[in-house]
């Protein structure tokens, strides 16, 4: 494994304390920023570092921050996104649990960069324990002068509260999240000014993934070039928390240079496939990415290399499937998830997903027809024109199935049943 | 009616907030906790506290899956049917739970103790299959572990009732 | 102004125009569900997809979400876009019940149109359909959720556009449900617009349910006669019966919407007791005999008692044709000029409003929407002129400050600042606000009389210290504003208020501000009546009758009894008459008492009729159908009769101005020209005939030539300590007060039980609690009402609705003080 940056203070039994964090250099960056830097310097540095958002879309963080106009009104907000509802993804939980003060320092630095006053730490309900942890540690940070009025005795004041969500995947989407915080129905909002101009309560707002934010203190301490140098790829920057789950020997969350090859992640960290199984495909970054078949086994998991081959890094949540897993059934499971969680706002998602679900279910249950295949193609394509990125995300695994595993669909249709359940015991075994 | 203390606590919370409506989910949780689920009265109470209409509260209450607009048991089991848990036998976890508790998914046991709800990936894929019970996580489940968990919960509940 | 190409045609549009709108300008209707001109873009249905081929945006995008920009080349017919749109329709039809044969929307359903034009014909989805349970939404709107295609228009109209909060979106994903928390009547007095807005049949017109399809109806562009705003409508009739009324677009007046009173009030025209035949002394007579009798009686009275023994009283609900004819009839016959208002104070208030409105100051509802400050002075929009509330709501949504100076518990569907002052202090309060707003540099441009008027305004408000800082806040908002509008009522306010409101608006307009003035007047043609009456009425009609000189009273679409508290006094006064002639289409008490009835037709029937709304806009209602007794009332059940006759049963009645014309000819006058000859079509070129009169025409609007008259002559008189006791104010309610809708069995379903409302402090003093019954004792008798209690109103005031269900109406006209000991709990 390469250099541990975000998980440097990881311990299997408990989160790092503020003292442990400070011993490892924690809050030095904040001290430096507050004492020596201007907000604009921080933004420039982050721009130079090449940091891209870890929440799934990979938007350059510095560019996002510079979208807050200098003369924009106050208060301004930072909303650290810890919704983490992307199936297969659990890196933010590991991160928060490993080193809560790293997360906190990152948030405070982001606030400093855009002169924000208030943070709203958005957590999903299944992470209640983490919400409580963060609440405790926020008080610790406050007592230590890293949070609250006049941070470290300077002019900069910023405080933060935890917002407990009540579920639903769409709340992770940045604009929907703002609606959720405002006590509105969490539908996404498009077509207006960007949130860095008009976000929460119509004030400038940063929504960033907590992994993204946790990179900030390290960049400030070690510089943009160092951060770039962490990556394995030319255009990449930093490390990445990859979570590995599914059919793998050692599921878990691993910090590796961004751009580490899939094969390395699976074999060196994940310990390879369990005995008796072989790699068939994986989702590289959660449910909203397409299946990577064997031919991408050596692909570098970073934004640009993946884009080049028409794939997306997503959240870096690798879910592995073996030769006995039915990918029609996997896709059906994912589409069921998306259909259930659709916010219901736009047609392609609200109606299109149940349509796809029906077709996949029929195929899986042996009622499939050849004409379903072009229909699925059409729907995967059309869902890309939904209102927000939810339905295009849902279309990704479907498209992957159609691109690389049409034979498997055809086999279902031809045999009028799922070949993995075809009484050869394989399916049962596969689903052990 | 909400107990005075709870009502006052919530009122204070709302008053202290720059944007009272930001508190709506917290209030719903608190009120739901009191009533056991988000009954109509709970919706009305929430609305009254926040100066919202009942419809406005219900627009949210019916959206979220951790707000229960139907009666639920003492222990609400969110059984993950996300991809990874499903691969690791989610179907059998839900099936097993339902069989064991003699209910269908979405239902509550006759003794009012357990409700089983399907849930999206709960973010514990490294411990699949996993479930949440009243917000608390239980992972790497096997049938015998499930039995133990259910037994423990039953016992703790009985103890609680006895103590009262 | 960006220039772009859509389907090979170039067009230049104002910046900010969406591509879907630009296409519409070229006559290309890009399919849409969620986009609506009034509600704006949403981007939810994804039906308006087009292909962007060149320019800053590329590929398939929603034309409602993309602003037109230079260099764009757009194709609406691109195969990818067409196939995407077809798929969207297919998706929307997955769960649709295909119940068009039993759906009232069928035939004018946007979903039907888009399905057919989109080319979706073959069902590919084999799964089960989602179904919903419907709700009972009250008497006006029928709910059938299975037909829903989730365009979000209902929620956006209901919550965002109109500001009501009891209908919205519940649930999630494809279970998303539009409805209320539970079954129950929609609280929104604009709820009927859901019917027009819904692109399918989720919300349909309950009273019109199963009455027919579009093509079964006779339809015509009409007007709403239920308040002074003159909202545009389309009426539908079948089998000689008005069936429904829909909103008709008028960008200046009502936009796309109307209120529920306007939508469901039409049924007065179907009233089973409507006078359909001429009647003399209680007996039906032929039409000709009726006219002759009227002429004979009038002739005889003039011969005996002279021309001054005849009094003609029209009303603010008469068409302009009728008002003009009545004025002419009086003039050529040598009778005294007609009255149009029963109370002299009403006539003075209306005339004073008319005298202040000129082209520069009178604003339309559209212009109110653009205001950045609105002062409502003695105006209760939701109750008096509902659509004006929606206009103010749009201003408020765009950030306008809204202040209300009114003793009543005024409700508006949005936050506003309410100064609850008693009626005698309203003038002072408004004057102080304007004075404080105009004290700095912004008065430099004022000259002469304007400066003097400003100087004369008081700056101190000696009452209610609690109000001072709020008045300052309002004054500051007014000071900052660039486009302030004063909305002034004419109902509960004193006689001086409309004039003052006018002067204040003109004063604001003399500064750098573009100020607007907007009155709410008592009736659809009150403005016309104001223009037609040459002098203020010195005393009320009742007092005139009591004088005993009047021997013949000709009432034209006017009812003496409706608003009269002391009916016995009225009866006594009527005994002075030799002859009461009533021309009306309502089965009113006056018609009951008349010696001679000549039935007329309402605006839906026979001839076009013209009305001038409260901002001076001349508008014409085209007849919807010919009229006659509805088939359902002629005794053949619900089907047409099986025998054929050469006349229309109940077809005698004519428009009031036609009746007046016939009467005029029967009176044997030498002038043979019809009374309305000079009138012609007010909208046409031959207006010149009128130009020499006292009127000026500006576009669609007409004003008094003298306006603004007596500018800056308002004086704020110090309020006198008044008698001890509670001041009873007769107020309007959305349903129950207005005369015509009171005869509509449909609108009646919207009425609630009339209540008196008073301030909690007064209630406590009087020992009254919510739900009590209380008797108010006046000299002329008592009236008993349920008690309602409010805190958002002035104390010292009791508010009583004028209401159809009350036997005695508390007249609005004089302040009526009731001492505490004459308010009795029952
Ligand atoms: C349907 C949907 C769900 C999302 N869920 C999450 C989430 O759970 N956590 C997250 O950080 N970002 C999520 N995102 C991405 C956010 O919209 C947003 O891009 C991100 O939080 C920005 O942070 P970043 O720039 O640091 O990546 C989601 C996006 C979509 C479309
Ligand atoms: S794609 Fe549409 S329905 Fe789906 S989550 Fe986004 S806005 Fe909601
Ligand atoms: S009209 Fe454009 S998305 Fe609905």
Coordinates of C-alpha atoms in Angstrom, one line a residue, chain A residues 241-404:
Chain A
X241 CA -10.4 5.8 -0.6
X242 CA -11.4 2.8 -2.5
X243 CA -13.9 0.5 -0.9
X244 CA -13.9 -3.1 -2.0
X245 CA -16.8 -5.4 -1.4
X246 CA -18.8 -8.1 -3.0
X247 CA -17.0 -11.3 -4.1
X248 CA -13.6 -10.6 -2.6
X249 CA -11.5 -12.1 0.1
X250 CA -10.9 -9.0 2.2
X251 CA -13.6 -6.5 1.8
X252 CA -12.8 -3.1 3.2
X253 CA -11.7 0.5 2.6
X254 CA -8.2 1.1 1.3
X255 CA -6.4 4.3 0.8
X256 CA -4.3 4.1 -2.4
X257 CA -2.8 6.5 -4.8
X258 CA -5.5 7.7 -7.1
X259 CA -5.2 5.9 -10.4
X260 CA -4.2 2.5 -8.9
X261 CA -5.0 -0.3 -11.2
X262 CA -8.1 -2.3 -10.6
X263 CA -6.1 -5.5 -10.5
X264 CA -3.8 -4.1 -7.8
X265 CA -6.7 -3.0 -5.7
X266 CA -8.3 -6.3 -5.9
X267 CA -5.3 -8.5 -5.5
X268 CA -3.0 -6.5 -3.3
X269 CA -5.6 -5.0 -1.0
X270 CA -8.6 -7.1 -1.4
X271 CA -6.6 -10.3 -1.3
X272 CA -8.0 -11.5 -4.6
X273 CA -11.1 -13.6 -5.3
X274 CA -12.3 -16.1 -2.8
X275 CA -11.3 -19.7 -3.6
X276 CA -13.3 -21.3 -6.4
X277 CA -14.4 -18.0 -7.9
X278 CA -13.1 -16.0 -10.7
X279 CA -13.5 -12.3 -11.6
X280 CA -16.3 -11.7 -14.0
X281 CA -17.0 -8.0 -13.6
X282 CA -17.1 -5.2 -11.1
X283 CA -18.7 -1.9 -10.5
X284 CA -15.9 0.6 -10.1
X285 CA -17.6 3.3 -8.2
X286 CA -20.9 2.3 -6.8
X287 CA -24.3 1.6 -8.3
X288 CA -24.2 4.6 -10.7
X289 CA -21.3 3.3 -12.7
X290 CA -21.1 0.8 -15.4
X291 CA -19.9 -2.8 -15.2
X292 CA -16.2 -3.2 -15.9
X293 CA -15.7 -6.6 -17.6
X294 CA -12.5 -8.6 -17.5
X295 CA -10.9 -6.6 -20.3
X296 CA -10.7 -3.6 -17.9
X297 CA -9.0 -5.6 -15.2
X298 CA -5.9 -3.5 -15.5
X299 CA -7.6 -0.1 -15.8
X300 CA -6.3 2.8 -13.8
X301 CA -9.1 3.8 -11.5
X302 CA -8.9 7.6 -11.9
X303 CA -11.2 10.1 -13.5
X304 CA -9.4 10.7 -16.8
X305 CA -8.2 7.2 -17.7
X306 CA -11.7 5.9 -17.0
X307 CA -13.4 8.6 -19.0
X308 CA -11.1 7.7 -21.9
X309 CA -12.7 4.2 -22.1
X310 CA -16.2 5.5 -21.5
X311 CA -16.4 4.7 -17.8
X312 CA -16.7 6.6 -14.6
X313 CA -14.8 6.5 -11.3
X314 CA -17.9 7.4 -9.3
X315 CA -17.2 7.0 -5.6
X316 CA -14.4 4.4 -6.0
X317 CA -16.6 1.8 -4.5
X318 CA -15.6 -1.4 -6.2
X319 CA -18.1 -4.2 -6.0
X320 CA -16.8 -7.4 -7.4
X321 CA -18.8 -10.2 -9.1
X322 CA -17.7 -13.7 -9.8
X323 CA -18.5 -16.0 -12.7
X324 CA -21.5 -17.4 -10.8
X325 CA -23.2 -14.1 -10.2
X326 CA -26.1 -13.3 -12.6
X327 CA -25.5 -9.8 -13.8
X328 CA -29.1 -9.5 -15.0
X329 CA -30.1 -10.1 -11.4
X330 CA -27.5 -7.7 -10.2
X331 CA -28.8 -5.0 -12.6
X332 CA -32.3 -5.8 -11.5
X333 CA -31.3 -5.3 -7.9
X334 CA -29.8 -2.0 -8.8
X335 CA -32.8 -0.8 -10.8
X336 CA -35.1 -1.9 -8.0
X337 CA -33.0 0.4 -5.7
X338 CA -33.1 3.3 -8.1
X339 CA -36.8 2.9 -8.9
X340 CA -37.6 2.9 -5.2
X341 CA -35.4 5.9 -4.4
X342 CA -36.3 8.1 -7.4
X343 CA -37.4 11.4 -6.1
X344 CA -40.4 11.2 -8.5
X345 CA -39.8 14.6 -10.0
X346 CA -39.0 13.8 -13.6
X347 CA -40.5 11.4 -16.1
X348 CA -37.5 9.3 -17.3
X349 CA -36.6 8.4 -13.8
X350 CA -40.0 8.1 -12.1
X351 CA -41.7 6.1 -14.9
X352 CA -38.7 4.9 -16.9
X353 CA -37.1 3.0 -14.1
X354 CA -40.2 0.9 -13.2
X355 CA -40.5 0.2 -17.0
X356 CA -36.9 -1.1 -17.0
X357 CA -37.5 -3.0 -13.8
X358 CA -40.4 -4.8 -15.4
X359 CA -38.4 -5.8 -18.4
X360 CA -35.5 -7.0 -16.4
X361 CA -37.7 -8.9 -14.0
X362 CA -39.3 -10.6 -16.9
X363 CA -36.0 -11.6 -18.4
X364 CA -34.7 -12.8 -15.0
X365 CA -37.9 -14.8 -14.5
X366 CA -37.7 -16.4 -17.9
X367 CA -40.4 -14.3 -19.6
X368 CA -37.9 -12.2 -21.6
X369 CA -38.2 -11.6 -25.3
X370 CA -35.6 -10.7 -27.8
X371 CA -37.3 -7.4 -28.5
X372 CA -36.7 -6.3 -24.9
X373 CA -33.0 -5.8 -25.8
X374 CA -33.5 -2.9 -28.1
X375 CA -36.0 -1.5 -25.7
X376 CA -33.5 -1.6 -22.9
X377 CA -31.0 0.1 -25.2
X378 CA -33.4 2.8 -25.9
X379 CA -34.3 3.3 -22.3
X380 CA -30.7 3.4 -21.1
X381 CA -30.0 6.1 -23.7
X382 CA -33.1 8.1 -22.9
X383 CA -32.6 8.1 -19.1
X384 CA -29.5 10.2 -19.7
X385 CA -31.8 13.1 -20.4
X386 CA -33.4 13.1 -17.0
X387 CA -33.5 16.2 -14.8
X388 CA -30.6 15.3 -12.5
X389 CA -27.7 12.8 -12.5
X390 CA -29.8 10.1 -10.7
X391 CA -31.4 8.5 -13.7
X392 CA -28.2 8.7 -15.8
X393 CA -26.5 7.0 -12.9
X394 CA -29.1 4.3 -12.9
X395 CA -28.7 3.9 -16.6
X396 CA -24.9 3.2 -16.2
X397 CA -25.1 -0.4 -15.0
X398 CA -27.8 -1.1 -17.4
X399 CA -25.7 0.2 -20.2
X400 CA -22.8 -1.8 -19.0
X401 CA -25.0 -5.0 -19.0
X402 CA -26.0 -4.2 -22.5
X403 CA -22.6 -3.4 -23.7
X404 CA -20.7 -6.3 -22.3

